[in-house]
Structure formats: structure tokens, C-alpha cells
XYZ file of C-alpha atoms in Angstrom:
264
model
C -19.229 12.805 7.279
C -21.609 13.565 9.972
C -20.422 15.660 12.767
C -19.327 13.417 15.573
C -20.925 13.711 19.267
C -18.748 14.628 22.119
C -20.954 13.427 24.742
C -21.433 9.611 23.362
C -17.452 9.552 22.446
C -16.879 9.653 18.754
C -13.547 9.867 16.803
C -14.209 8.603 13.187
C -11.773 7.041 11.377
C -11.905 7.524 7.942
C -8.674 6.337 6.036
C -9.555 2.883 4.109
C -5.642 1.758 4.548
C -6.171 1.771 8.512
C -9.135 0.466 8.758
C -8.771 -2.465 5.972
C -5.603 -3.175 8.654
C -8.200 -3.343 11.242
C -10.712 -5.807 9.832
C -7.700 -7.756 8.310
C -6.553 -8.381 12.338
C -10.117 -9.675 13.322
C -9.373 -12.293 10.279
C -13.048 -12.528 9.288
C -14.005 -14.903 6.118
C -17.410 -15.822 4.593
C -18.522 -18.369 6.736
C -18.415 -15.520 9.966
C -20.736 -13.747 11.708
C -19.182 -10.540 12.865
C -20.578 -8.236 15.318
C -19.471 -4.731 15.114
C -19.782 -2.116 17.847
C -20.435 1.544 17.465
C -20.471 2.205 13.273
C -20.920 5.214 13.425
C -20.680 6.641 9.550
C -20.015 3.461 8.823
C -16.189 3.226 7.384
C -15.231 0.130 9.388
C -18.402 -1.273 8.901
C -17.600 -1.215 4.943
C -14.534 -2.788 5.363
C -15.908 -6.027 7.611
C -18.885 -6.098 4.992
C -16.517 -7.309 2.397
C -15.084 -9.522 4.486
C -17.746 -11.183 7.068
C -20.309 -13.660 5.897
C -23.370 -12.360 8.007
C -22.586 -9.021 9.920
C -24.354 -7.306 12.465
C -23.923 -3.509 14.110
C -25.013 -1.895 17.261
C -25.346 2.084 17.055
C -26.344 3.998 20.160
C -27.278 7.213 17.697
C -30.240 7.207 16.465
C -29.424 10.121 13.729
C -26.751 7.556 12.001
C -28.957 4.548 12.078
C -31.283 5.210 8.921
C -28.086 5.597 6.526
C -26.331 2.897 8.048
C -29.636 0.910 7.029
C -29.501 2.119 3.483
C -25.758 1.918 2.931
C -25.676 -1.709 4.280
C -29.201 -3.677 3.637
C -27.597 -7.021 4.111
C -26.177 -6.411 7.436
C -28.423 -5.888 10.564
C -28.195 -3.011 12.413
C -29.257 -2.280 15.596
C -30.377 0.704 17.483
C -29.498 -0.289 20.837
C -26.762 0.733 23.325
C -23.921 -1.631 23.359
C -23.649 -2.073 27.059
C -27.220 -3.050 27.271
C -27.595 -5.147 24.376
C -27.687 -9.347 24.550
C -24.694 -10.207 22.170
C -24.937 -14.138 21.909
C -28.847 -13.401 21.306
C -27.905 -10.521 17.963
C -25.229 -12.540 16.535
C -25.631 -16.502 17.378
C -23.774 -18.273 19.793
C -20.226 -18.188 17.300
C -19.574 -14.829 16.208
C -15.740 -11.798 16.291
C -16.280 -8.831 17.244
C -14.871 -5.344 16.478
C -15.277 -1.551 17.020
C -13.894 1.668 16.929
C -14.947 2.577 20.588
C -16.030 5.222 22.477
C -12.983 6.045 24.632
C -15.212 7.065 27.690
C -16.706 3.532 27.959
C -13.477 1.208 26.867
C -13.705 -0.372 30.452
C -17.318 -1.451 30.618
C -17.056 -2.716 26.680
C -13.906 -5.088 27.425
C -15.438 -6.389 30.660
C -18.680 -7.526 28.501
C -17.000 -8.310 25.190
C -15.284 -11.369 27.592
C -18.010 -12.367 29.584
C -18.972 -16.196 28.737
C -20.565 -17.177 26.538
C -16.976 -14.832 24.855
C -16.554 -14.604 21.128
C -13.815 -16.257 19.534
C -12.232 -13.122 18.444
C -12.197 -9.448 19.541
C -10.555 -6.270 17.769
C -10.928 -3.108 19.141
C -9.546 0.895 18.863
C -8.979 2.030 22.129
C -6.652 4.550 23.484
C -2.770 3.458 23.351
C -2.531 3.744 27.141
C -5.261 0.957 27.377
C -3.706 -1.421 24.936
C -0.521 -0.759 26.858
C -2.087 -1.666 30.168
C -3.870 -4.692 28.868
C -1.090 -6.483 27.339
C 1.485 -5.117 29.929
C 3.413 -8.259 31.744
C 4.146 -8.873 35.249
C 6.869 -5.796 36.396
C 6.073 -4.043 33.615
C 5.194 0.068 34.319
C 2.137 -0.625 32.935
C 0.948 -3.804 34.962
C -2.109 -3.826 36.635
C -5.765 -5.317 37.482
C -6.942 -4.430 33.790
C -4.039 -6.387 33.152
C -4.516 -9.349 35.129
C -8.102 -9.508 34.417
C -8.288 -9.727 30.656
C -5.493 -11.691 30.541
C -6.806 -14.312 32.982
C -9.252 -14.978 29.770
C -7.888 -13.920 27.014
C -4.528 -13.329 25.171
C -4.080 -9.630 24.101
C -2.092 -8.381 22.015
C -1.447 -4.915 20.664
C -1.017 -4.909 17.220
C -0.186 -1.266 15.747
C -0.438 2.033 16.515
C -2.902 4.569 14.626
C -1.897 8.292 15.453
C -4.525 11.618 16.681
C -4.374 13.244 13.440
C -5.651 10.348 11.323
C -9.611 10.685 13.462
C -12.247 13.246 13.252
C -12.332 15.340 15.317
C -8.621 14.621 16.738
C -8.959 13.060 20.522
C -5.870 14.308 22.759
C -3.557 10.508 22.432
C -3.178 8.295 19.890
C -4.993 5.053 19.687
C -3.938 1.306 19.365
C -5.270 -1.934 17.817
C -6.057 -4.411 20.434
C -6.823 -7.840 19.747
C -8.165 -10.692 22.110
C -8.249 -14.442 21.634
C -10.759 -16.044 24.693
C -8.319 -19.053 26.272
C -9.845 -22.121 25.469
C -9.032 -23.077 29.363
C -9.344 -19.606 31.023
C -7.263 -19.416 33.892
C -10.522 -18.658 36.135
C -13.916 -20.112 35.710
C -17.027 -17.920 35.377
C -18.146 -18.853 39.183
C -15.068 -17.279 40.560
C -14.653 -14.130 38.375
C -16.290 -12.376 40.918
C -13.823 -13.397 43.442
C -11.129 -13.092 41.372
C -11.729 -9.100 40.421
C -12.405 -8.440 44.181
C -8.747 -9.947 44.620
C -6.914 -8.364 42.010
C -8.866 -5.049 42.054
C -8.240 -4.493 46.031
C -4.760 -6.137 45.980
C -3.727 -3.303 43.456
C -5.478 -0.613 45.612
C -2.364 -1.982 48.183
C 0.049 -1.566 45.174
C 3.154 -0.453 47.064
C 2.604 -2.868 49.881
C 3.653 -6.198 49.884
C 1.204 -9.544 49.606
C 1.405 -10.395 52.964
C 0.165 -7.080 54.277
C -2.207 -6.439 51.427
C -4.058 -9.591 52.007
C -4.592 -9.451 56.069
C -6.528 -6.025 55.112
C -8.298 -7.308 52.335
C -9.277 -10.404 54.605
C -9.149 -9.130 57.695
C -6.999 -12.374 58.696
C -4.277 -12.498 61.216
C -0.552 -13.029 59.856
C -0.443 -16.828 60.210
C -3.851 -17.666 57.907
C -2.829 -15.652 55.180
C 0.851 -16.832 55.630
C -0.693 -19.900 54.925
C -2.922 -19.385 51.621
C 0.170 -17.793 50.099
C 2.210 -20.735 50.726
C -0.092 -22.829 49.477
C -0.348 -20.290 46.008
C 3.347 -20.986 46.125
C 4.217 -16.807 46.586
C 6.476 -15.358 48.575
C 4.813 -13.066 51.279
C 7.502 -10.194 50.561
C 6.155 -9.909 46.907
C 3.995 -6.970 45.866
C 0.675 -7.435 43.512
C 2.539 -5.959 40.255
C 5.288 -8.855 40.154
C 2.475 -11.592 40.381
C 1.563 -13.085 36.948
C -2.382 -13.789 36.617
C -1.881 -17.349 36.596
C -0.451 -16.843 39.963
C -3.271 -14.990 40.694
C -5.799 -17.431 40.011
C -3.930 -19.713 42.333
C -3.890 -17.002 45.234
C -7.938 -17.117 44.840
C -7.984 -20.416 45.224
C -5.655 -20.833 48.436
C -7.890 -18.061 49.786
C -11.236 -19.706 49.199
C -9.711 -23.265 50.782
C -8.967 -21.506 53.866
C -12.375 -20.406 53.961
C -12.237 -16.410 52.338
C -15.582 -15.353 51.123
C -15.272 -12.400 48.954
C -17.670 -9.752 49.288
């Protein structure tokens, strides 16, 4: 096992129970092309082997690349960082994805795994709190924009929890499997995402203040136009951001952008 790099993230998992549980979830059969994120030694990457039809890897360390080449000559792997890299260009324009990943860059990784043109299926290991926060409903403790956002384009669910002791080196929490299906009608279109984070995000920075006072800063509208967009949403102004489901959401944007809000 080689030793794992604090400063790019790793936690290996190494138990072939948990991680033929993993690659079980992403439900990959012989007529798949998986793409898997962030190898590493190359334990998950074993499992989805037996399983994929065509798979391909993406390894930011360039020590573990050569014996991730020799291990697996019929998969392609790539030295490339997984942020960076064109996805729909490595694995074809129908491909699942999984990964055991980096904890420090969980964020970034969701936000590209479901940008269009999405996969049809995503599994990753992220921390527990994450998996909690992204498949947290409206009034839930855990409810927020990461919550809103992946959900406005995919349906999450977490599927099981794998504890600190079972990695190498132990992180500090326990992790979760996440999966993600893209909706076949997402509940915003790629032309309004932007708008739609810049709502959500800066609605939540207002979290303990209610919709109607959230909005006239985030606008900078006077009571009666944003009185107006919320009626037309169908929300009550007395609600606050974490009681709003994201389909609700997506219907705020729109109100907003027919009364003439630009986000920037």
C-alpha cells in the first residue's frame, strides 16, 4: 500500500466487502463505460474493472500512475487532475462515474460531476456530513444551498455508512456512500444555473431572516416588487430559505427574472 498524501487528500480504502458494496451501487454492467476518479492504489478501481465494460481513471499522482498502468492494461488511465480534466471528451458522451474522493475538494467535484452534458450515474465517498447535507429535505437540520443545488438536478441518496477505522490513514469522521441519478427534466436549465446558485447561495447567507427581507437585500428592490415575485412563486413572504423545497426555488428564480432581476 503506498503511503497516502496528506496534502492531495487521501484515505484508502482497502476492504474488498466495502468497496464491492460501492461499485455494486453505481450498478455498472458490460456494456458501460465507467469513469473513476482518484484510484489511487487502485482497490476500487479492481472492483469496477470486473464490473464495467470499458473503464477509465483520472489520478492527480504521478507516483501511483505507472502501477495503476500495469495492474490495469485494459483500462485507461489518466494523469490529469480531476477538476481540470474534459469528462464527456475521456469517457464518451454516456458514461457513471465513481470515486473515493479527496475530502478537501468534495465541493468542486460534485459541482462538475453534474454539469451538462451529466452522467447517468454518480457514486461517490465523501464525508457523512456531506451526504447528510446533500440529501437533507426542506426543515431538515441539515438543509441548505448544497442541498438545493444538487437536488435541483439530481436525486441523491445516501446509501450506507463506512466508518474512520476501515481507511488508511484514519480521517477524523466517518464517510458515506452518496449516489446521484441526473433528473431527466432538471428542475433548472443550464442557462439559469448561474442565477439559480446566486439565489440559493445568498438567500442562505440570510438564513435566519425571512424571504421577504432576504430578497429586497439580495435585489436591492423595495417591499412591493419583491412582494410581488414571491406571490407569483406562490411563497409566503414570512417563510425563511430552509423551509423552501428546490422546486420552489426554481420557481422563485423565475418570478425574479419576469420582474426584471438580473443576477450578478
Amino acid at each position: 500500500m503506498p503511503r497516502a498524501k496528506r496534502r492531495l487528500g487521501q484515505h484508502f480504502l482497502t476492504d474488498p466487502r466495502l468497496l464491492a458494496r460501492i461499485a455494486d451501487a453505481l450498478g455498472a454492467g458490460p456494456a458501460d463505460t465507467v469513469l473513476e476518479i482518484g484510484p489511487g492504489p487502485g482497490a476500487l478501481t479492481a472492483a469496477l474493472a470486473e464490473r464495467a465494460g470499458r473503464l477509465v481513471a483520472i489520478e492527480k499522482d504521478p507516483e501511483l500512475v505507472p502501477s495503476l498502468r500495469a495492474r490495469f492494461p485494459n483500462a485507461s488511465i489518466i494523469e490529469a487532475d480531476a477538476l481540470e480534466a474534459d469528462w464527456p471528451a475521456l469517457a464518451g458522451p454516456r458514461f457513471l462515474v465513481a470515486g473515493n474522493i479527496p475530502y478537501n475538494i468534495t465541493s468542486p467535484l460534485l459541482d462538475k460531476a453534474l454539469d451538462p452534458p451529466r452522467p447517468e450515474r454518480i457514486v461517490f465517498l465523501v464525508q457523512k456530513e456531506v451526504a447528510d447535507r446533500v440529501t437533507a429535505a426542506a426543515g431538515e437540520p441539515a438543509y441548505g444551498a448544497l442541498s438545493v443545488g444538487v437536488q435541483s438536478v439530481a436525486a441523491a441518496e445516501r446509501l450506507f455508512i463506512i466508518p474512520a477505522g476501515a481507511f488508511r490513514p484514519r480521517p477524523k469522521v466517518d464517510s458515506a456512500v452518496l449516489r446521484l441519478v441526473p433528473l431527466a427534466e432538471p428542475l433548472v436549465m443550464a442557462a439559469e444555473q448561474w442565477g439559480f446558485r446566486r439565489l440559493v447561495v445568498g438567500l442562505f447567507g440570510f438564513r435566519r431572516k425571512q424571504l421577504a427581507r432576504g430578497l429586497r437585500e439580495l435585489t436591492g428592490w423595495e417591499s412591493a416588487r419583491v412582494a410581488a415575485a414571491l406571490a407569483t412563486a406562490g411563497i409566503a413572504p414570512d417563510l425563511r430559505p430552509e423551509t423552501i423545497a428546490p422546486s420552489r426555488f426554481a420557481a422563485l428564480l423565475r418570478a425574479l427574472v419576469d420582474e426584471g432581476w438580473t443576477p450578478r
